[in-house]
Amino acid sequence: MKQRWRRWTYEVPLAIGDALWDVLVVQLAALLDRLTVRKVIAFIPVVILVLAYYHSIPIPPELMLVGDFLAYIDIFSALFLLGVLSRVTTILFVVRQAAARIALLAGSVVAHVRRLDVRHRRQRSVPTRPRRKPDQSGDDRAYGGVWDQVAVA
């Protein structure tokens, strides 16, 4: 009898207290650690529906539409993301085309400048110098090539 009394007055309340501590504190803290804003937003329409059926007061349709919007927020965010990405890819395409055209234009300008040879252009206002006369006469010059030795001999 003493064991039964000890068990029902001491051990059973402690076991119930431990179970309540586990459920209400430990598991609730683990649930709150895993809780995200997305899960909270997804749970709001459930709360609205429970309130709509629990109370006899009608809920305005605007509130129901807000609940629907929050329920489908993943779809709206995916569509919004696709819209932004399509705009970004369009902008990148235009920027790449503009960069390619600028590079092509720069290459043609460089080729045109090389053809003009701007670095060695003569000034037209400066008169040209008279050419120097050679120190040797035409008879003293070597003929060059194979006949050079024959001409000297």
CSV table of C-alpha atoms in Angstrom, one decimal:
chain,number,residue,atom,x,y,z
A,1,MET,CA,0.0,0.0,0.0
A,2,LYS,CA,2.9,2.3,0.8
A,3,GLN,CA,4.3,1.7,-2.7
A,4,ARG,CA,1.0,2.4,-4.4
A,5,TRP,CA,0.6,5.6,-2.3
A,6,ARG,CA,4.1,6.7,-3.2
A,7,ARG,CA,3.6,5.9,-6.8
A,8,TRP,CA,0.3,7.8,-7.2
A,9,THR,CA,1.3,10.8,-5.1
A,10,TYR,CA,4.9,11.2,-6.1
A,11,GLU,CA,5.9,9.4,-9.3
A,12,VAL,CA,2.8,9.9,-11.4
A,13,PRO,CA,2.6,13.7,-10.9
A,14,LEU,CA,6.3,13.9,-11.6
A,15,ALA,CA,5.8,11.9,-14.9
A,16,ILE,CA,2.9,14.1,-15.9
A,17,GLY,CA,5.0,17.2,-15.0
A,18,ASP,CA,7.9,15.9,-17.1
A,19,ALA,CA,5.6,15.2,-20.0
A,20,LEU,CA,4.1,18.6,-19.8
A,21,TRP,CA,7.5,20.2,-19.6
A,22,ASP,CA,8.6,18.3,-22.7
A,23,VAL,CA,5.5,19.2,-24.7
A,24,LEU,CA,5.0,22.8,-23.6
A,25,VAL,CA,8.6,23.9,-23.3
A,26,VAL,CA,11.1,21.7,-25.1
A,27,GLN,CA,9.0,20.8,-28.2
A,28,LEU,CA,7.5,24.3,-28.4
A,29,ALA,CA,11.0,25.8,-28.3
A,30,ALA,CA,12.1,23.4,-31.1
A,31,LEU,CA,9.0,24.4,-33.1
A,32,LEU,CA,9.8,28.1,-32.7
A,33,ASP,CA,13.3,27.5,-33.8
A,34,ARG,CA,12.1,26.0,-37.1
A,35,LEU,CA,9.4,28.6,-37.6
A,36,THR,CA,10.0,31.0,-40.5
A,37,VAL,CA,8.1,34.0,-41.9
A,38,ARG,CA,7.0,31.9,-44.8
A,39,LYS,CA,5.3,29.4,-42.5
A,40,VAL,CA,3.6,32.1,-40.5
A,41,ILE,CA,2.3,33.7,-43.7
A,42,ALA,CA,1.1,30.4,-45.0
A,43,PHE,CA,-0.8,29.8,-41.7
A,44,ILE,CA,-2.7,33.1,-41.7
A,45,PRO,CA,-5.4,31.9,-44.2
A,46,VAL,CA,-6.0,28.9,-41.9
A,47,VAL,CA,-6.6,31.3,-39.0
A,48,ILE,CA,-9.0,33.4,-41.1
A,49,LEU,CA,-11.0,30.3,-42.2
A,50,VAL,CA,-11.2,29.0,-38.6
A,51,LEU,CA,-12.5,32.5,-37.5
A,52,ALA,CA,-15.0,32.6,-40.3
A,53,TYR,CA,-16.5,29.2,-39.4
A,54,TYR,CA,-16.2,29.6,-35.7
A,55,HIS,CA,-18.0,32.9,-35.3
A,56,SER,CA,-21.4,33.7,-36.5
A,57,ILE,CA,-20.3,37.1,-37.7
A,58,PRO,CA,-19.5,37.2,-41.4
A,59,ILE,CA,-16.0,38.1,-42.4
A,60,PRO,CA,-15.7,40.7,-45.2
A,61,PRO,CA,-14.6,39.4,-48.6
A,62,GLU,CA,-11.5,41.6,-48.6
A,63,LEU,CA,-10.2,39.7,-45.7
A,64,MET,CA,-10.8,36.4,-47.5
A,65,LEU,CA,-9.0,37.8,-50.6
A,66,VAL,CA,-6.1,38.8,-48.4
A,67,GLY,CA,-6.0,35.2,-47.1
A,68,ASP,CA,-6.1,33.8,-50.7
A,69,PHE,CA,-3.3,36.2,-51.7
A,70,LEU,CA,-1.2,35.0,-48.7
A,71,ALA,CA,-1.9,31.4,-49.6
A,72,TYR,CA,-0.7,31.9,-53.1
A,73,ILE,CA,2.2,34.1,-52.2
A,74,ASP,CA,4.7,31.5,-53.6
A,75,ILE,CA,3.1,31.7,-57.0
A,76,PHE,CA,3.1,35.5,-57.0
A,77,SER,CA,6.7,35.6,-55.9
A,78,ALA,CA,7.7,33.1,-58.5
A,79,LEU,CA,6.0,35.1,-61.3
A,80,PHE,CA,7.5,38.3,-60.0
A,81,LEU,CA,10.9,36.7,-60.0
A,82,LEU,CA,10.5,35.4,-63.5
A,83,GLY,CA,9.4,38.9,-64.6
A,84,VAL,CA,12.5,40.5,-63.0
A,85,LEU,CA,14.8,37.9,-64.5
A,86,SER,CA,13.3,38.4,-68.0
A,87,ARG,CA,13.9,42.1,-67.7
A,88,VAL,CA,17.5,41.6,-66.5
A,89,THR,CA,18.3,39.2,-69.4
A,90,THR,CA,16.8,41.7,-71.8
A,91,ILE,CA,19.0,44.5,-70.4
A,92,LEU,CA,22.1,42.2,-70.4
A,93,PHE,CA,21.4,41.3,-74.1
A,94,VAL,CA,21.1,45.0,-75.0
A,95,VAL,CA,24.3,45.8,-73.1
A,96,ARG,CA,26.2,43.0,-74.8
A,97,GLN,CA,25.1,44.1,-78.2
A,98,ALA,CA,26.1,47.7,-77.4
A,99,ALA,CA,29.5,46.6,-76.2
A,100,ALA,CA,30.0,44.5,-79.3
A,101,ARG,CA,29.1,47.4,-81.5
A,102,ILE,CA,31.4,49.8,-79.6
A,103,ALA,CA,34.3,47.3,-79.9
A,104,LEU,CA,33.6,46.9,-83.6
A,105,LEU,CA,33.5,50.7,-84.0
A,106,ALA,CA,36.8,51.1,-82.0
A,107,GLY,CA,38.5,48.5,-84.2
A,108,SER,CA,37.4,50.2,-87.4
A,109,VAL,CA,38.6,53.6,-86.1
A,110,VAL,CA,42.0,52.1,-85.2
A,111,ALA,CA,42.3,50.5,-88.6
A,112,HIS,CA,41.3,53.8,-90.3
A,113,VAL,CA,43.8,55.8,-88.3
A,114,ARG,CA,46.6,53.3,-89.2
A,115,ARG,CA,45.7,53.7,-92.9
A,116,LEU,CA,46.0,57.4,-92.6
A,117,ASP,CA,49.3,57.1,-90.8
A,118,VAL,CA,48.9,60.3,-88.8
A,119,ARG,CA,52.2,60.0,-87.0
A,120,HIS,CA,54.4,60.5,-90.2
A,121,ARG,CA,52.3,63.1,-92.0
A,122,ARG,CA,54.2,66.0,-93.5
A,123,GLN,CA,53.3,69.5,-92.8
A,124,ARG,CA,52.4,71.4,-95.9
A,125,SER,CA,53.4,74.8,-94.7
A,126,VAL,CA,57.0,73.9,-94.2
A,127,PRO,CA,59.1,73.9,-97.4
A,128,THR,CA,61.0,70.8,-98.2
A,129,ARG,CA,64.8,71.0,-97.9
A,130,PRO,CA,66.9,70.7,-101.0
A,131,ARG,CA,68.5,67.3,-101.4
A,132,ARG,CA,72.2,66.9,-100.7
A,133,LYS,CA,74.5,66.1,-103.5
A,134,PRO,CA,76.5,62.9,-103.1
A,135,ASP,CA,80.2,63.3,-102.2
A,136,GLN,CA,81.2,60.9,-104.9
A,137,SER,CA,80.7,61.4,-108.6
A,138,GLY,CA,78.8,58.9,-110.7
A,139,ASP,CA,82.0,57.4,-112.0
A,140,ASP,CA,83.5,56.6,-108.6
A,141,ARG,CA,80.4,54.7,-107.3
A,142,ALA,CA,80.5,50.9,-107.1
A,143,TYR,CA,77.9,49.1,-109.2
A,144,GLY,CA,76.9,46.6,-106.5
A,145,GLY,CA,76.1,43.0,-106.6
A,146,VAL,CA,78.4,40.6,-108.5
A,147,TRP,CA,79.7,43.2,-110.8
A,148,ASP,CA,81.1,45.3,-108.0
A,149,GLN,CA,84.5,43.6,-108.1
A,150,VAL,CA,84.7,43.7,-111.9
A,151,ALA,CA,83.9,47.4,-112.0
A,152,VAL,CA,86.7,48.2,-109.6
A,153,ALA,CA,89.3,46.1,-111.4
